[in-house]
Short mmCIF file of C-alpha atoms in Angstrom, two decimals:
data_model
loop_
_atom_site.label_atom_id
_atom_site.label_comp_id
_atom_site.label_asym_id
_atom_site.label_seq_id
_atom_site.Cartn_x
_atom_site.Cartn_y
_atom_site.Cartn_z
CA MET U 1 0.00 0.00 0.00
CA SER U 2 1.40 3.39 -1.00
CA LYS U 3 2.11 6.03 1.61
CA PRO U 4 -0.71 8.63 1.79
CA LYS U 5 0.04 12.10 0.51
CA GLY U 6 0.31 14.93 3.02
CA PHE U 7 -3.14 16.32 2.20
CA GLU U 8 -4.99 12.98 2.28
CA LYS U 9 -7.17 11.74 5.13
CA PRO U 10 -8.81 8.35 5.82
CA THR U 11 -11.89 7.47 3.78
CA GLY U 12 -15.11 8.51 5.49
CA PHE U 13 -13.58 11.36 7.47
CA ARG U 14 -13.84 15.03 6.59
CA ASP U 15 -12.48 18.46 7.33
CA TYR U 16 -14.92 21.15 8.43
CA THR U 17 -14.18 24.59 6.97
CA PRO U 18 -14.95 27.70 9.06
CA HIS U 19 -18.28 28.35 7.32
CA VAL U 20 -19.46 24.75 7.88
CA VAL U 21 -18.31 24.87 11.51
CA SER U 22 -20.34 28.05 12.00
CA LYS U 23 -23.42 26.27 10.68
CA LEU U 24 -22.73 23.20 12.82
CA ARG U 25 -22.29 25.26 15.99
CA THR U 26 -25.42 27.29 15.27
CA ILE U 27 -27.50 24.13 14.85
CA GLU U 28 -25.91 22.59 17.95
CA ARG U 29 -26.59 25.68 20.05
CA ASN U 30 -30.16 26.17 18.82
CA VAL U 31 -31.13 22.53 19.28
CA LEU U 32 -29.53 22.10 22.72
CA GLU U 33 -31.22 25.29 23.91
CA CYS U 34 -34.53 23.93 22.61
CA MET U 35 -33.96 20.66 24.48
CA GLU U 36 -33.02 22.55 27.65
CA ARG U 37 -36.32 24.43 27.51
CA TRP U 38 -38.03 21.02 27.58
CA GLY U 39 -36.13 20.11 30.76
CA TYR U 40 -33.30 18.06 29.25
CA ARG U 41 -29.84 18.41 30.81
CA GLN U 42 -26.75 17.93 28.67
CA ILE U 43 -24.41 15.00 29.28
CA ILE U 44 -20.94 14.25 27.85
CA THR U 45 -19.50 10.73 27.74
CA PRO U 46 -16.04 9.48 26.63
CA THR U 47 -15.13 9.07 22.98
CA ILE U 48 -13.67 5.64 23.80
CA GLU U 49 -15.55 2.90 25.68
CA TYR U 50 -14.94 -0.75 26.56
CA TYR U 51 -16.02 -3.17 23.84
CA ASP U 52 -17.35 -5.69 26.38
CA THR U 53 -19.76 -3.14 27.87
CA VAL U 54 -20.88 -0.32 25.60
CA GLY U 55 -19.62 -2.00 22.43
CA VAL U 56 -21.72 -5.14 22.74
CA ALA U 57 -24.72 -3.18 24.03
CA SER U 58 -24.73 -0.78 21.08
CA SER U 59 -27.28 -1.01 18.29
CA THR U 60 -24.40 -0.82 15.79
CA SER U 61 -23.41 -4.12 14.20
CA ASP U 62 -20.08 -5.50 15.36
CA ARG U 63 -18.43 -5.15 11.94
CA LYS U 64 -19.12 -1.40 11.94
CA LEU U 65 -17.40 -0.73 15.27
CA PHE U 66 -13.95 0.89 15.34
CA LYS U 67 -11.94 -1.34 17.68
CA LEU U 68 -8.54 -0.73 19.27
CA LEU U 69 -6.42 -2.17 22.06
CA ASN U 70 -5.08 -0.33 25.08
CA SER U 71 -1.65 -1.00 26.62
CA ARG U 72 -3.07 -3.93 28.64
CA GLY U 73 -4.56 -5.61 25.59
CA THR U 74 -8.17 -4.74 26.47
CA THR U 75 -10.44 -4.16 23.47
CA LEU U 76 -11.90 -0.67 23.27
CA VAL U 77 -14.28 0.95 20.78
CA LEU U 78 -14.88 4.44 19.50
CA ARG U 79 -18.46 5.25 20.47
CA SER U 80 -20.86 4.44 17.64
CA ASP U 81 -23.84 6.13 19.27
CA LEU U 82 -24.66 7.92 22.53
CA THR U 83 -27.55 5.81 23.77
CA ALA U 84 -25.50 2.91 25.11
CA PRO U 85 -22.94 5.16 26.89
CA ILE U 86 -25.78 7.16 28.47
CA ALA U 87 -27.41 3.89 29.60
CA ARG U 88 -24.11 3.03 31.31
CA VAL U 89 -24.05 6.39 33.13
CA VAL U 90 -27.73 6.18 34.12
CA SER U 91 -27.10 2.73 35.60
CA SER U 92 -24.11 3.91 37.63
CA MET U 93 -23.42 7.59 38.33
CA LEU U 94 -27.08 8.63 38.06
CA LYS U 95 -28.68 5.65 39.78
CA ASP U 96 -29.77 7.75 42.77
CA GLU U 97 -31.39 10.55 40.76
CA GLN U 98 -35.16 10.86 40.67
CA LEU U 99 -36.94 9.37 37.67
CA PRO U 100 -37.73 10.09 34.95
CA LEU U 101 -34.34 11.33 33.74
CA ARG U 102 -34.18 13.75 30.82
CA LEU U 103 -30.74 13.95 29.20
CA SER U 104 -29.48 15.62 26.02
CA TYR U 105 -26.23 15.39 24.08
CA HIS U 106 -24.26 16.58 21.07
CA ALA U 107 -21.18 14.59 20.04
CA ASN U 108 -19.28 12.95 17.22
CA VAL U 109 -19.74 9.20 16.70
CA PHE U 110 -17.79 6.69 14.64
CA ARG U 111 -18.91 3.81 12.44
CA SER U 112 -16.71 1.82 10.11
CA ILE U 113 -17.99 1.91 6.55
CA GLU U 114 -17.36 0.32 3.20
CA GLU U 115 -15.43 2.60 0.87
CA GLU U 116 -18.34 4.05 -1.01
CA ALA U 117 -19.24 7.59 -1.97
CA GLY U 118 -21.28 9.70 0.40
CA ARG U 119 -20.80 7.59 3.53
CA GLU U 120 -19.17 9.05 6.61
CA ALA U 121 -17.24 7.18 9.27
CA GLU U 122 -17.36 10.13 11.69
CA PHE U 123 -20.42 12.32 12.06
CA PHE U 124 -22.35 14.33 14.63
CA GLN U 125 -25.54 13.50 16.49
CA THR U 126 -27.70 15.71 18.69
CA GLY U 127 -30.35 13.95 20.71
CA VAL U 128 -32.13 13.10 23.95
CA GLU U 129 -32.92 10.14 26.16
CA LEU U 130 -35.98 9.99 28.43
CA VAL U 131 -35.42 7.24 31.00
CA GLY U 132 -37.86 5.79 33.51
CA ASP U 133 -41.25 6.39 31.85
CA ASP U 134 -43.00 3.81 29.66
CA SER U 135 -46.18 5.80 29.01
CA PRO U 136 -47.56 7.05 25.69
CA GLU U 137 -46.98 10.55 27.09
CA ALA U 138 -43.22 9.88 27.19
CA ASP U 139 -43.12 8.57 23.62
CA ALA U 140 -45.19 11.52 22.43
CA GLU U 141 -42.88 13.92 24.27
CA VAL U 142 -39.78 12.71 22.41
CA VAL U 143 -41.59 12.85 19.06
CA ALA U 144 -42.85 16.37 19.78
CA LEU U 145 -39.37 17.41 20.92
CA ALA U 146 -37.88 15.90 17.76
CA ILE U 147 -40.24 18.10 15.76
CA ALA U 148 -39.27 21.18 17.79
CA SER U 149 -35.58 20.28 17.42
CA LEU U 150 -35.83 19.92 13.65
CA GLN U 151 -37.45 23.34 13.51
CA ALA U 152 -34.70 24.77 15.74
CA ALA U 153 -32.14 23.24 13.36
CA GLY U 154 -33.71 25.13 10.46
CA VAL U 155 -35.59 22.21 8.90
CA SER U 156 -38.86 23.80 7.88
CA SER U 157 -40.49 21.08 5.77
CA PHE U 158 -40.45 17.51 7.06
CA LYS U 159 -42.55 14.50 8.03
CA ILE U 160 -42.24 12.08 10.94
CA ALA U 161 -43.09 8.45 10.10
CA MET U 162 -44.09 6.57 13.25
CA GLY U 163 -44.55 2.83 13.75
CA HIS U 164 -44.46 0.18 16.47
CA MET U 165 -42.32 -2.95 16.69
CA GLY U 166 -44.93 -4.80 18.73
CA PHE U 167 -47.53 -4.71 15.97
CA LEU U 168 -45.28 -6.43 13.44
CA ASN U 169 -44.06 -8.95 16.02
CA GLY U 170 -47.63 -9.83 16.94
CA LEU U 171 -48.76 -10.10 13.31
CA LEU U 172 -45.84 -12.31 12.27
CA GLU U 173 -46.24 -14.63 15.24
CA GLU U 174 -49.94 -14.94 14.42
CA VAL U 175 -49.41 -15.77 10.73
CA ILE U 176 -46.15 -17.77 10.85
CA PRO U 177 -45.79 -18.82 14.52
CA GLY U 178 -42.38 -20.04 15.62
CA GLN U 179 -40.73 -19.47 12.23
CA THR U 180 -38.00 -17.20 13.55
CA SER U 181 -35.73 -17.12 10.51
CA GLU U 182 -38.65 -16.39 8.16
CA GLN U 183 -39.85 -13.61 10.48
CA GLU U 184 -36.35 -12.10 10.50
CA GLN U 185 -36.21 -12.18 6.70
CA LEU U 186 -39.51 -10.33 6.42
CA LYS U 187 -38.30 -7.74 8.93
CA GLU U 188 -35.10 -7.27 6.94
CA GLY U 189 -37.17 -6.46 3.87
CA LEU U 190 -39.18 -3.82 5.72
CA LEU U 191 -36.11 -2.38 7.42
CA GLY U 192 -34.37 -1.93 4.07
CA ARG U 193 -37.52 -0.61 2.40
CA ASP U 194 -37.24 -3.50 -0.05
CA TYR U 195 -40.93 -4.07 -0.61
CA VAL U 196 -40.35 -6.20 -3.70
CA GLY U 197 -38.12 -8.47 -1.65
CA TYR U 198 -40.69 -8.45 1.17
CA ARG U 199 -43.40 -9.69 -1.21
CA GLN U 200 -41.05 -12.31 -2.63
CA SER U 201 -40.35 -13.56 0.89
CA ILE U 202 -44.10 -13.87 1.47
CA GLU U 203 -44.50 -15.90 -1.74
CA ALA U 204 -41.72 -18.23 -0.66
CA LEU U 205 -43.66 -19.12 2.50
CA ASN U 206 -46.38 -21.00 0.52
CA LEU U 207 -49.17 -19.65 2.70
CA GLU U 208 -52.85 -19.76 1.97
CA PRO U 209 -54.15 -16.58 0.26
CA LYS U 210 -55.77 -15.14 3.38
CA LEU U 211 -52.52 -15.28 5.35
CA LYS U 212 -50.54 -13.81 2.44
CA GLU U 213 -52.99 -10.92 2.32
CA GLN U 214 -52.50 -10.30 6.04
CA LEU U 215 -48.74 -9.91 5.57
CA GLU U 216 -49.05 -7.82 2.42
CA ALA U 217 -51.69 -5.54 3.93
CA ILE U 218 -49.15 -4.02 6.31
CA LEU U 219 -47.63 -2.23 3.28
CA ARG U 220 -50.87 -0.24 3.01
CA LEU U 221 -51.02 0.75 6.66
CA ARG U 222 -49.76 4.32 6.25
CA GLY U 223 -51.60 7.52 6.96
CA GLY U 224 -53.32 9.30 9.81
CA LYS U 225 -55.22 8.10 12.83
CA GLU U 226 -57.46 5.95 10.65
CA VAL U 227 -54.55 3.50 10.26
CA CYS U 228 -55.14 2.40 13.86
CA THR U 229 -58.63 1.15 13.00
CA HIS U 230 -57.41 -0.74 9.92
CA ALA U 231 -54.55 -2.28 11.90
CA VAL U 232 -56.87 -3.63 14.61
CA GLU U 233 -58.99 -5.28 11.90
CA LEU U 234 -55.89 -6.88 10.34
CA SER U 235 -54.66 -8.88 13.34
CA SER U 236 -56.30 -10.62 16.31
CA SER U 237 -52.96 -10.86 18.14
CA ALA U 238 -53.06 -9.49 21.68
CA GLU U 239 -49.55 -8.06 21.28
CA ALA U 240 -50.52 -6.33 18.04
CA ALA U 241 -53.69 -4.91 19.62
CA GLN U 242 -51.80 -3.55 22.64
CA SER U 243 -49.17 -2.01 20.37
CA ILE U 244 -51.77 -0.25 18.22
CA ALA U 245 -53.56 1.02 21.32
CA HIS U 246 -50.28 2.49 22.57
CA LEU U 247 -49.48 4.03 19.17
CA CYS U 248 -52.93 5.60 18.91
CA ALA U 249 -52.53 7.04 22.41
CA VAL U 250 -49.20 8.56 21.34
CA PHE U 251 -50.87 10.12 18.30
CA GLU U 252 -53.63 11.59 20.48
CA VAL U 253 -51.03 13.25 22.69
CA LEU U 254 -49.32 14.64 19.60
CA GLU U 255 -52.67 16.11 18.57
CA ALA U 256 -52.79 17.82 21.96
CA TYR U 257 -49.28 19.18 21.34
CA GLY U 258 -50.61 20.60 18.06
CA VAL U 259 -47.97 18.85 15.92
CA SER U 260 -49.85 15.88 14.49
CA GLU U 261 -49.82 17.45 11.00
CA HIS U 262 -46.12 16.58 10.89
CA VAL U 263 -46.73 12.93 11.76
CA LEU U 264 -47.98 9.96 9.78
CA ILE U 265 -48.46 6.43 11.07
CA ASP U 266 -46.45 3.90 9.05
CA LEU U 267 -46.55 0.35 10.37
CA THR U 268 -43.71 -0.70 8.07
CA MET U 269 -41.48 1.59 10.19
CA ILE U 270 -39.61 -0.77 12.51
CA GLY U 271 -36.22 0.89 13.03
CA ASP U 272 -33.46 -1.51 14.10
CA PHE U 273 -35.60 -4.49 15.06
CA SER U 274 -32.82 -5.97 17.20
CA TYR U 275 -32.76 -2.83 19.35
CA TYR U 276 -36.13 -1.10 19.54
CA THR U 277 -38.95 -2.65 21.55
CA GLY U 278 -41.93 -0.37 20.95
CA MET U 279 -42.71 2.88 19.16
CA THR U 280 -40.14 3.86 16.50
CA PHE U 281 -39.96 6.85 14.19
CA GLU U 282 -37.91 8.57 11.51
CA GLY U 283 -37.99 12.17 10.28
CA TYR U 284 -37.60 13.07 6.60
CA ALA U 285 -36.80 16.55 5.31
CA ALA U 286 -38.33 17.67 2.02
CA GLU U 287 -34.86 18.13 0.49
CA LEU U 288 -33.59 14.64 1.36
CA GLY U 289 -34.63 11.05 0.78
CA SER U 290 -32.72 9.75 3.80
CA PRO U 291 -33.83 10.38 7.40
CA VAL U 292 -32.59 13.43 9.31
CA CYS U 293 -33.64 12.03 12.68
CA SER U 294 -34.63 8.68 14.15
CA GLY U 295 -35.63 7.29 17.49
CA GLY U 296 -37.95 5.13 19.50
CA ARG U 297 -38.41 3.01 22.60
CA TYR U 298 -35.67 0.63 23.78
CA ASP U 299 -36.84 -0.86 27.07
CA ASN U 300 -34.28 -3.72 27.19
CA LEU U 301 -31.02 -1.77 26.94
CA LEU U 302 -30.48 -0.59 30.49
CA GLN U 303 -30.83 -4.07 31.97
CA GLN U 304 -27.56 -4.93 30.19
CA PHE U 305 -25.94 -2.50 32.64
CA GLY U 306 -27.74 -3.94 35.66
CA ARG U 307 -30.69 -1.56 35.85
CA SER U 308 -34.03 -2.47 34.31
CA LEU U 309 -35.72 0.76 33.22
CA PRO U 310 -37.87 1.75 30.25
CA ALA U 311 -36.38 4.39 27.96
CA THR U 312 -37.12 6.28 24.78
CA GLY U 313 -35.28 8.92 22.77
CA PHE U 314 -34.08 10.18 19.41
CA ALA U 315 -31.07 11.58 17.60
CA LEU U 316 -30.82 14.24 14.92
CA LYS U 317 -28.47 13.31 12.09
CA THR U 318 -26.74 16.67 12.23
CA ASN U 319 -24.40 16.14 9.27
CA ARG U 320 -27.29 15.46 6.91
CA ILE U 321 -28.96 18.67 8.05
CA ILE U 322 -25.75 20.64 7.52
CA ASP U 323 -25.12 19.22 4.06
CA GLY U 324 -28.60 18.73 2.63
CA VAL U 325 -31.00 21.20 4.25
CA HIS U 326 -30.93 24.88 3.38
CA GLY U 327 -32.83 26.13 6.40
CA ILE U 328 -30.11 27.99 8.30
CA THR U 329 -28.13 30.68 6.51
CA ILE U 330 -24.91 31.79 8.13
CA GLU U 331 -23.85 35.32 7.31
CA GLU U 332 -20.13 35.82 7.63
CA LYS U 333 -19.46 38.48 10.21
CA LYS U 334 -16.49 40.55 9.15
CA PRO U 335 -14.21 41.71 11.97
CA LEU U 336 -13.04 45.20 12.75
CA LEU U 337 -9.43 45.73 11.63
CA ILE U 338 -6.97 47.71 13.74
CA GLN U 339 -3.77 48.41 11.85
CA TYR U 340 -0.85 50.11 13.50
CA SER U 341 2.72 51.30 13.09
CA PRO U 342 5.48 49.82 15.27
CA LYS U 343 5.60 52.99 17.41
CA ARG U 344 1.90 52.78 18.29
CA ARG U 345 1.68 48.99 18.79
CA ALA U 346 0.87 49.11 22.53
CA GLU U 347 -1.85 51.73 22.05
CA ALA U 348 -3.47 49.76 19.22
CA LEU U 349 -3.34 46.40 20.99
CA THR U 350 -4.81 47.94 24.14
CA GLU U 351 -7.74 49.26 22.10
CA ALA U 352 -8.16 45.85 20.44
CA ALA U 353 -8.37 44.21 23.86
CA ARG U 354 -10.95 46.75 25.02
CA LEU U 355 -13.16 46.19 21.99
CA ARG U 356 -12.91 42.40 22.30
CA SER U 357 -14.02 42.65 25.94
CA LEU U 358 -17.16 44.39 24.63
CA GLY U 359 -17.89 41.51 22.25
CA GLN U 360 -16.40 42.95 19.07
CA ASN U 361 -14.47 40.70 16.69
CA VAL U 362 -11.11 42.35 16.09
CA VAL U 363 -8.06 41.48 14.01
CA THR U 364 -4.82 43.44 14.11
CA LEU U 365 -2.24 44.22 11.45
CA LEU U 366 1.24 45.69 11.73
CA LEU U 367 2.04 48.34 9.12
CA THR U 368 5.43 48.75 7.49
CA GLU U 369 7.06 52.10 6.88
CA ASP U 370 5.35 52.41 3.48
CA GLY U 371 1.92 51.68 5.00
CA ALA U 372 1.61 48.08 3.79
CA GLY U 373 0.49 45.35 6.16
CA ALA U 374 3.62 43.53 7.23
CA SER U 375 1.78 40.61 8.83
CA ALA U 376 -0.48 40.09 5.82
CA VAL U 377 2.36 40.41 3.30
CA SER U 378 4.53 37.90 5.15
CA ALA U 379 1.62 35.43 5.13
CA GLY U 380 1.09 35.87 1.40
CA ALA U 381 -2.15 37.84 1.77
CA THR U 382 -2.94 41.10 0.01
CA THR U 383 -5.94 42.40 1.94
CA VAL U 384 -7.82 41.82 5.18
CA GLN U 385 -11.61 41.63 4.80
CA ALA U 386 -13.00 43.92 7.50
CA GLU U 387 -16.23 45.69 8.37
CA GLN U 388 -14.31 48.76 9.57
CA VAL U 389 -10.65 49.82 9.66
CA ILE U 390 -8.99 51.83 12.44
CA THR U 391 -5.44 52.97 11.81
CA TYR U 392 -2.85 53.90 14.40
CA GLY U 393 -0.19 55.46 12.15
CA SER U 394 3.29 56.71 12.82
CA GLU U 395 2.20 60.38 12.70
CA GLU U 396 1.55 62.24 15.94
CA GLY U 397 -2.04 62.87 17.02
CA GLY U 398 -5.21 60.89 16.48
CA ARG U 399 -5.97 57.73 14.57
#
């Protein structure tokens, strides 16, 4: 393998130019402030975790984890999400705090990728976890907060697709009981939005027409509150009925929040079926075909850290918002320029310090004897872009 050139970086990683960083920080600040107004406190966890704890508990597949060894030979991982690390903290450092816990975060995460265009191995997530409440009110709160957070991030046109893992589990167990591998294959088709493959998997089961229709009908269960009625008619499973009742209750709370126009019920929405246990959702911006946020209920995660608690949450896919949504416009704020002769350096730098203490952005520039900017010339620049210029020249008197 050839040695990388000096300007190259590993595949899937990127540099953030000042303008992009300004947009990222604006989104981060706006969204975290929105979450704080909803009572969520920010938490920061390590970039590196133990593989045998957070790594195995993560929803990320093992092959996508970045693994490394410490000096003692212990396997570590770069965090691939924030939910598992937060579950670790909730089960240890926060075990004596009153429930429910409302926590927010903004951090970079790492996932190993195949070398293909458009995929990132390091990206940012901003999200929340609501721990200790299994009610429809809690699920509705995180969906409503996801909507508010998308708006705070500058995403003006979007839809939230909301489903429930329990409905599909109940339906599949009713139609093809005990056939675990076949159930997993059908879930894979829905998870990948491969509806042709989903139908082919149904055909391969050699079911009677009525049962085939039951499985195919789930593809039509998308829309508003009326989907709940159709879903109840589709399955007699107790688990499916309970799941639909919960989902309808969530939708009713969202109506009370006044945000239900952003939400559609989609019972093909199952999220990561190895991870989520109840309500799941994804948010889609008008400009993008891929989701800009995702979340749901994961009631089994915390017990892996010795504390059995229900939990629900979501994460904004901040990089996709930065790159694909044109909601937030960052205007470059030009600084004030103070240029000065060598004799008046102290006077000029004192004034620069005073203005900075008042919140003004200030750059300074040393002038040569002929009036040119020595600092700029030595750096290869010709001009300094500034909103205003103040000159402390070599002549006696004022500026």
